[in-house]
GROMACS .gro file of C-alpha atoms in nm:
model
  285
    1UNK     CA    1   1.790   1.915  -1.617
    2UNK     CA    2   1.545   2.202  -1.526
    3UNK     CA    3   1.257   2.080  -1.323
    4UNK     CA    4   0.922   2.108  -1.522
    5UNK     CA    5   0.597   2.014  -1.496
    6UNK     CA    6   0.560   1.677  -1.599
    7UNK     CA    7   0.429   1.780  -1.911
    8UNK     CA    8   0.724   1.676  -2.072
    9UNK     CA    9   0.606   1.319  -2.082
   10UNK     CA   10   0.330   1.425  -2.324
   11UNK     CA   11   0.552   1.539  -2.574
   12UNK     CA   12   0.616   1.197  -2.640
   13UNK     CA   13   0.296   1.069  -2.594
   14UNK     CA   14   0.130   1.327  -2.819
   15UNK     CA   15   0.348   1.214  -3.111
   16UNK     CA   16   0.172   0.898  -3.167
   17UNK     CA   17  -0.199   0.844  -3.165
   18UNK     CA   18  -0.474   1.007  -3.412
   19UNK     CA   19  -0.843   1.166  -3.255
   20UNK     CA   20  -1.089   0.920  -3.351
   21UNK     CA   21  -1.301   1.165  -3.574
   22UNK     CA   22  -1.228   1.147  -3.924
   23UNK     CA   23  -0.894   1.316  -3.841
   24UNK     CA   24  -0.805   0.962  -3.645
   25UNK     CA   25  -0.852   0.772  -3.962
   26UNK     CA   26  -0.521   0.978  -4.069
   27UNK     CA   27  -0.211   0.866  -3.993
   28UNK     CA   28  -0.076   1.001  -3.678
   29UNK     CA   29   0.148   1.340  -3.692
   30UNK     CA   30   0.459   1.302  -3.495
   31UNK     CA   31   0.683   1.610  -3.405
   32UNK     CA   32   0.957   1.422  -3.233
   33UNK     CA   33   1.243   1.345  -3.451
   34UNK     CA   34   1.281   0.959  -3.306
   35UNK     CA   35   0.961   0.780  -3.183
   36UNK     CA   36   0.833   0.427  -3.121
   37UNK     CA   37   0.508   0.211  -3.007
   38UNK     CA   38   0.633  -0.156  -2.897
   39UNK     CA   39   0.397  -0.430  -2.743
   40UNK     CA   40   0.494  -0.529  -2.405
   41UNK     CA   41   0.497  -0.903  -2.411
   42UNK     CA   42   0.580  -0.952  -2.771
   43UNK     CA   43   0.771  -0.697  -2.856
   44UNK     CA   44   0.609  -0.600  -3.174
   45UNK     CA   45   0.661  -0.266  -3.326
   46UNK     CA   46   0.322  -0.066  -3.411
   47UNK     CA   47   0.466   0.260  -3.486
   48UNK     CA   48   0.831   0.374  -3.595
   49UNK     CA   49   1.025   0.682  -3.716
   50UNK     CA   50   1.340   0.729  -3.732
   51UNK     CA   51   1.402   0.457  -3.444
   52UNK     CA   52   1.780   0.387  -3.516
   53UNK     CA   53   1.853   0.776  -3.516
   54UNK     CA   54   2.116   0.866  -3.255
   55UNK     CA   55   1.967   1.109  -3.003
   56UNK     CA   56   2.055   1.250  -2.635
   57UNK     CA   57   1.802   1.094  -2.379
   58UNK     CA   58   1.786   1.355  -2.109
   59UNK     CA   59   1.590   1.236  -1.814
   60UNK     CA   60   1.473   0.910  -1.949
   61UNK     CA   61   1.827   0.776  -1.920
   62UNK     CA   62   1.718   0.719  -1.563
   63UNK     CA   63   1.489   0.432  -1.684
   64UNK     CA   64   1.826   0.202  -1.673
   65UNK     CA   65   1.974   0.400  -1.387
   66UNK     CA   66   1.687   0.264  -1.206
   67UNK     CA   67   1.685  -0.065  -1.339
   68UNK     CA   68   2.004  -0.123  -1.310
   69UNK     CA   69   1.979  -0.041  -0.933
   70UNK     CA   70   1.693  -0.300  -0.867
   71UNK     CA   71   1.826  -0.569  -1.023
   72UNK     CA   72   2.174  -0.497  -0.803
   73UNK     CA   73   2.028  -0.402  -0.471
   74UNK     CA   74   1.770  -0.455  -0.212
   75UNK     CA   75   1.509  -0.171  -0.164
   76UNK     CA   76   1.618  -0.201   0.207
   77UNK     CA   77   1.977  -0.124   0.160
   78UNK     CA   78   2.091   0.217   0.309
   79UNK     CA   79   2.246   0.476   0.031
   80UNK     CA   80   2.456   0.724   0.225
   81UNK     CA   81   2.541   1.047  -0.031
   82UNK     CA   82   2.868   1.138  -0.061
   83UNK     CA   83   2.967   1.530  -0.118
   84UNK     CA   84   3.054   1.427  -0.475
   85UNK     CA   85   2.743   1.241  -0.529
   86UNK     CA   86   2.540   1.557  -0.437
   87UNK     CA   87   2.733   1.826  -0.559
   88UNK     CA   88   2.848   1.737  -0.912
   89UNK     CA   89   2.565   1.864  -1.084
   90UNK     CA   90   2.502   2.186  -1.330
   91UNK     CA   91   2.280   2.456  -1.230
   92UNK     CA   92   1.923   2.432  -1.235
   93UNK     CA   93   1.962   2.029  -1.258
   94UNK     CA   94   1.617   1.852  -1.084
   95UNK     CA   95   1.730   1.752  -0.730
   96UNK     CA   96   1.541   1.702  -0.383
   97UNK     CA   97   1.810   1.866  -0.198
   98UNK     CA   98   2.032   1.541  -0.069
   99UNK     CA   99   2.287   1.651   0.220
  100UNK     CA  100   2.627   1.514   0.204
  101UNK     CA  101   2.675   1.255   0.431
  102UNK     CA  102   2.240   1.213   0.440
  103UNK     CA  103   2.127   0.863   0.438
  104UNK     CA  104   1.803   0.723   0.260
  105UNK     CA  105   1.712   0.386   0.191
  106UNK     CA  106   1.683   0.210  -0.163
  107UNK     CA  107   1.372   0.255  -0.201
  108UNK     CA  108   1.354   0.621  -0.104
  109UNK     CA  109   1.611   0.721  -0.337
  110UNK     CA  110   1.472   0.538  -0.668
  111UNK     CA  111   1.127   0.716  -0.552
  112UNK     CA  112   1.321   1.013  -0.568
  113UNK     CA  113   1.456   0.945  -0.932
  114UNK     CA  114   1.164   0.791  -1.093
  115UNK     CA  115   0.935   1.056  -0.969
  116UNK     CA  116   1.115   1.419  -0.910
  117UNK     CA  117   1.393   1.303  -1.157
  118UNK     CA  118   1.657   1.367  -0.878
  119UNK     CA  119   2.013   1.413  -1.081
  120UNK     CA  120   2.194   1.363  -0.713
  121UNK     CA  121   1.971   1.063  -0.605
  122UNK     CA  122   2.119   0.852  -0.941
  123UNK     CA  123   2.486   0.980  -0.818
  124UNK     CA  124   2.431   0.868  -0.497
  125UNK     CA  125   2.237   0.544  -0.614
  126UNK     CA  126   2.555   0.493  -0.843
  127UNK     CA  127   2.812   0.499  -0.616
  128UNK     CA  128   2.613   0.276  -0.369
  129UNK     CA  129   2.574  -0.011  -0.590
  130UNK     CA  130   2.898   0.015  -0.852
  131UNK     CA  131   3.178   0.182  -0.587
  132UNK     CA  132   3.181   0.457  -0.841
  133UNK     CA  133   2.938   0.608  -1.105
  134UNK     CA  134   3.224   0.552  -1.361
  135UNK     CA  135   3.191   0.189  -1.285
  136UNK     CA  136   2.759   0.207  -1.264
  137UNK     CA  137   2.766   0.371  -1.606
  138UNK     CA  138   2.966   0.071  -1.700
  139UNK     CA  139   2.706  -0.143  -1.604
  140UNK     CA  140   2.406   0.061  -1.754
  141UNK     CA  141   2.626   0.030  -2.123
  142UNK     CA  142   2.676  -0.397  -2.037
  143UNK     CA  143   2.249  -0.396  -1.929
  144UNK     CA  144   2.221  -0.192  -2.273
  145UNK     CA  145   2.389  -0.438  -2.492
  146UNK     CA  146   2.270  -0.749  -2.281
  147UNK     CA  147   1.937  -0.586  -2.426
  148UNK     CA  148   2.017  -0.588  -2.783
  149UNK     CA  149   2.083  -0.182  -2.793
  150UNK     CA  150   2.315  -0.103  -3.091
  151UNK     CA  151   2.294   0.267  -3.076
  152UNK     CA  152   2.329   0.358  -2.706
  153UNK     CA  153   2.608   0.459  -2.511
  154UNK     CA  154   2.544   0.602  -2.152
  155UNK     CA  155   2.817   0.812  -1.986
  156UNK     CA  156   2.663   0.903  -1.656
  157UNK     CA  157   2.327   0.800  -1.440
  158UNK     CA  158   2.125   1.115  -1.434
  159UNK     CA  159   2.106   1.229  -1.811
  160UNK     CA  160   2.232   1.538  -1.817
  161UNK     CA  161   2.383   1.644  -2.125
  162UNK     CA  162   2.712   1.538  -2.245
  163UNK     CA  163   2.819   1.449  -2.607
  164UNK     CA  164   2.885   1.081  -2.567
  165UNK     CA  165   2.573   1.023  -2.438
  166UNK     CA  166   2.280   0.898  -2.645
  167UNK     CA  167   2.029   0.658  -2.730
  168UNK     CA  168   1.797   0.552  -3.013
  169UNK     CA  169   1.365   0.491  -2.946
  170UNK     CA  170   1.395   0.163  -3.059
  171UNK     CA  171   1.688   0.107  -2.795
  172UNK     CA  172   1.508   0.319  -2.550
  173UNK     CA  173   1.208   0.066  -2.641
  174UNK     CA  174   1.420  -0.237  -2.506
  175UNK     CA  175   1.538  -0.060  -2.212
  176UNK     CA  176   1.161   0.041  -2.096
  177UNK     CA  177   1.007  -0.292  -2.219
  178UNK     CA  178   1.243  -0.506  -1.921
  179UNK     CA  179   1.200  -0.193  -1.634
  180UNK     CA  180   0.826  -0.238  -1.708
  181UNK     CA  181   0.848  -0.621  -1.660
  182UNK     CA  182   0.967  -0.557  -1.367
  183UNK     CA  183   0.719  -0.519  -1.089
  184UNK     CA  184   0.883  -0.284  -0.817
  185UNK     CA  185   0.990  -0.015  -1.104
  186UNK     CA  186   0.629  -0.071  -1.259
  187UNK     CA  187   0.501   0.014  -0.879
  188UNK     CA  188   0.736   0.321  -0.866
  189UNK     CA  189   0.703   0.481  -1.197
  190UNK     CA  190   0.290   0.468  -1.149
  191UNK     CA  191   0.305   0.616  -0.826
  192UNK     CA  192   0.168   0.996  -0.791
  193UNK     CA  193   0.283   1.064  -0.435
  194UNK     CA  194   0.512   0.980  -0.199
  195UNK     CA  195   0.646   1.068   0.136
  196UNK     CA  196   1.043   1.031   0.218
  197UNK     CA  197   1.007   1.058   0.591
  198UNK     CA  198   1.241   1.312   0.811
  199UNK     CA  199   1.638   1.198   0.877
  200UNK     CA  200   1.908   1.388   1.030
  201UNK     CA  201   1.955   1.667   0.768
  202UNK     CA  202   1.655   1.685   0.591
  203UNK     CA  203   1.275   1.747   0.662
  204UNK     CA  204   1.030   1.505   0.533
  205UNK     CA  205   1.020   1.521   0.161
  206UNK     CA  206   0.660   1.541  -0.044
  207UNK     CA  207   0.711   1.345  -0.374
  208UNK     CA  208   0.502   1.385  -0.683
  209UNK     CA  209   0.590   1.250  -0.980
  210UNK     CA  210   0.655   1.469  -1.265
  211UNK     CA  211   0.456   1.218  -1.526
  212UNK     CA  212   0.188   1.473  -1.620
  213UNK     CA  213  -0.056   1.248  -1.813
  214UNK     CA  214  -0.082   1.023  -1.461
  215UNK     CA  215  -0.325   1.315  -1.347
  216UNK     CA  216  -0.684   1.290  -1.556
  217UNK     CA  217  -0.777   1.651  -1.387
  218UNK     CA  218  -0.502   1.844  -1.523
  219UNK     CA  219  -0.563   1.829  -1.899
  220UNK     CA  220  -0.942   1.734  -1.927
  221UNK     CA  221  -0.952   1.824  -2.289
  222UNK     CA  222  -0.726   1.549  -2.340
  223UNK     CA  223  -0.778   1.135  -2.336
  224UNK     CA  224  -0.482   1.014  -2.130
  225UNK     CA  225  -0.668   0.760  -1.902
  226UNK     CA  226  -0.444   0.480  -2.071
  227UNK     CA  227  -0.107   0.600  -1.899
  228UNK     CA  228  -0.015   0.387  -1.611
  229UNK     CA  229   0.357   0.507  -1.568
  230UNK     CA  230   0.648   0.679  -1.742
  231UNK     CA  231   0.956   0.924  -1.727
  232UNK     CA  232   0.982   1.273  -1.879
  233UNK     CA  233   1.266   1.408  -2.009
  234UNK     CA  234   1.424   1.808  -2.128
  235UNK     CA  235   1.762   1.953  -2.146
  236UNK     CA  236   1.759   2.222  -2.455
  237UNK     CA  237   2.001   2.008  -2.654
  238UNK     CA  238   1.768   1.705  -2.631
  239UNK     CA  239   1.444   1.802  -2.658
  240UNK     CA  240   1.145   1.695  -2.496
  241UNK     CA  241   1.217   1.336  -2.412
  242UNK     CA  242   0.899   1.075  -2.327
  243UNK     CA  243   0.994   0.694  -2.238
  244UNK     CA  244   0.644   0.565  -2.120
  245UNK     CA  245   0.406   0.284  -2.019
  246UNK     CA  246  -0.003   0.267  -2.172
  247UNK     CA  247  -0.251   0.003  -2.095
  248UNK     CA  248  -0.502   0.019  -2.421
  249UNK     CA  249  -0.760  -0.313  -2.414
  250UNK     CA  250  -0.583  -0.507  -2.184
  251UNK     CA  251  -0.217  -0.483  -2.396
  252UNK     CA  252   0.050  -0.286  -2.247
  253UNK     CA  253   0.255  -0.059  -2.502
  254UNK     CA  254   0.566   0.106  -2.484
  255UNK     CA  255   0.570   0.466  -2.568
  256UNK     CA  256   0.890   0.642  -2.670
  257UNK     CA  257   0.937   0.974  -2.830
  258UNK     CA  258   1.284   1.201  -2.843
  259UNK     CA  259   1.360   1.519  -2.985
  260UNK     CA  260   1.059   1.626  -2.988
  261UNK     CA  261   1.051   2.057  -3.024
  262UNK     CA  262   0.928   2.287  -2.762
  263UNK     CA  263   0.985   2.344  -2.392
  264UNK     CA  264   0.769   2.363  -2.055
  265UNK     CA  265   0.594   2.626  -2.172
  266UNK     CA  266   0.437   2.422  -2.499
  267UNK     CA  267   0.339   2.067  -2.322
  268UNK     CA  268   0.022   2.077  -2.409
  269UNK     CA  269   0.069   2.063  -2.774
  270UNK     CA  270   0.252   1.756  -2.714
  271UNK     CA  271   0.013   1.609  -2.477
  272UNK     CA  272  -0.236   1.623  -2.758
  273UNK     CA  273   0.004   1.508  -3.038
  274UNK     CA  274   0.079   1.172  -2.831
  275UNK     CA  275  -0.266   1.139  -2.679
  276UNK     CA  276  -0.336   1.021  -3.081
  277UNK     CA  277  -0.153   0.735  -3.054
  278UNK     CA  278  -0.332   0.539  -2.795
  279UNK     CA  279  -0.621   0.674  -2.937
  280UNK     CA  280  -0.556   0.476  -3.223
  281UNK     CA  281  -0.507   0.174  -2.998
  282UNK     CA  282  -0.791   0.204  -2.848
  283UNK     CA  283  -0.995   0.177  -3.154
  284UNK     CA  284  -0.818  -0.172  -3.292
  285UNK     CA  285  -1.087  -0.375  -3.041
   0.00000   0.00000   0.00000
C-alpha cells in the first residue's frame, strides 16, 4: 500500500452523511460500492449498501491485525523483526523502515500499524504472537468468524492485495465494533502523534497517524469534529477503504465504506461525501 495522506479515511466517511441545508433532508449520496453506519453498543444498523458484497479491504484489514495482537499479547512484550518479516513486502508498501533483527516493544509496533499503516510492523507483530504469519492469519479468520463474519477471509496481516483476501462492511462493521470496545486500540487509533524512541538500528521515529479527518485545521470547509479514531485504506484494486469510529450526541457509530473511486489526489471529495453522514446524526437530537 502506497503511503497517502490520510485522506483516504474520508472517502469512507464522505459516503454517508447529508449537509444539513435542504440538501441534508436528501438521502445521503454514497460513492463507495459497500458502506455501513452501525451503533456501537447495540449494534444497530443506520445506514447500508451493498453490506454483504465481497470486497478487498486494503489497509483496514489491520483493524483485526491489531486486535488480534492485543487480545494475545502484552503491550510490554518485545517484537524482534525478522529479515522475512521486514522484507516481504511490494514496492511502495507503507513501512517505517524496521531493520532486521530491530527490536520494538508491543506497543511501539501497533502504534506503528494503527497510525503509519506499517505493512512490516503487522509481519513482525505476526510472527511474534502466532510463530508464523501463516498461523496469525489463521487466527484473524477464527476472531472473524468468532464475530459472526460470513463473507471474510484474511490471507495475510498487512492488507496488501491478494485475491483471497476480502471482506464485506457489514463484516468489517463487526470487526471495528469489538477493536473499538476495546480501550488500548480505542487509545491508539485516536492518537495524532507519537514518538518510537531511538534503538540500535534506527533513529527515533515521529508518528502521525494517517486518519485525516482527526485534524479539524486541515479541511476547515468540512464538519469532521465527530471523528475520534479510524484506519484508512488504498491499493488500486480496492479502492479507497474507510473503517472508522464517530462520536455524534453522546452515541458512538461505526463508519465503514469500501470501494469507494478515486485516489490521493481526490480525498477531498470523499471527505465531503462522508462528512454527510454524521451530519445526519447529528441532527436526530
Amino acid at each position: 500500500m502506497k503511503k497517502r495522506y490520510a485522506a483516504l479515511i474520508f472517502c469512507a466517511i464522505g459516503l454517508l452523511l447529508g449537509s444539513v441545508t435542504s440538501e441534508a433532508k436528501k438521502k445521503p449520496s454514497v460513492t463507495a460500492e459497500s458502506a455501513i453506519v452501525m451503533d456501537v453498543q447495540s449494534g444497530a444498523i443506520l445506514y447500508e449498501k451493498n453490506i454483504d458484497k465481497r470486497e478487498y479491504p486494503a489497509s483496514i484489514t489491520k483493524v483485526m491485525t491489531a486486535l488480534v495482537a492485543i487480545e494475545n499479547s502484552s503491550l510490554s512484550e518485545t517484537v524482534t523483526y525478522s529479515r522475512n518479516a521486514v522484507t516481504n513486502l511490494e514496492s511502495g508498501a507503507s513501512n517505517i523502515e524496521i531493520q532486521p533483527g530491530e527490536k520494538l516493544s508491543m506497543e511501539d509496533s501497533l502504534y506503528a500499524i494503527l497510525l503509519m499503516s506499517a505493512n512490516e510492523a503487522c509481519n513482525g507483530v505476526a510472527e511474534h504472537v502466532a510463530g508464523s504469519i501463516d498461523n496469525f492469519v489463521a487466527m484473524m479468520n477464527q476472531k472473524a468468524k468468532e464475530l459472526g463474519c460470513t463473507g471474510t477471509h484474511f490471507a495475510n496481516a498487512n492488507g496488501l492485495w491478494m485475491s483471497n483476501h476480502y471482506t464485506t462492511a457489514h463484516d468489517m462493521a463487526l470487526i471495528s465494533q469489538e477493536a473499538y470496545k476495546n480501550p488500548t486500540f480505542a487509545k491508539i487509533t485516536g492518537t495524532k502523534r507519537y514518538i518510537i524512541n531511538k534503538t540500535k538500528k534506527h533513529a527515533k521515529r515521529y508518528l502521525h497517524n494517517h486518519h485525516g479527518m482527526l485534524y479539524p485545521s486541515t479541511f476547515t470547509q468540512y464538519l469532521y469534529e465527530y471523528c475520534v479514531g479510524g484506519k484508512t485504506g488504498y491499493t488500486a484494486a480496492a479502492g479507497l477503504c474507510l473503517a472508522s469510529l464517530a462520536t455524534v450526541n453522546g452515541k458512538e457509530y461505526i463508519l465503514v465504506t469500501l470501494a469507494a473511486p478515486g485516489d490521493h489526489g481526490t480525498e477531498q471529495y470523499n471527505i465531503r461525501d462522508a462528512v454527510q453522514v454524521y451530519q445526519k446524526l447529528a441532527e436526530k437530537k
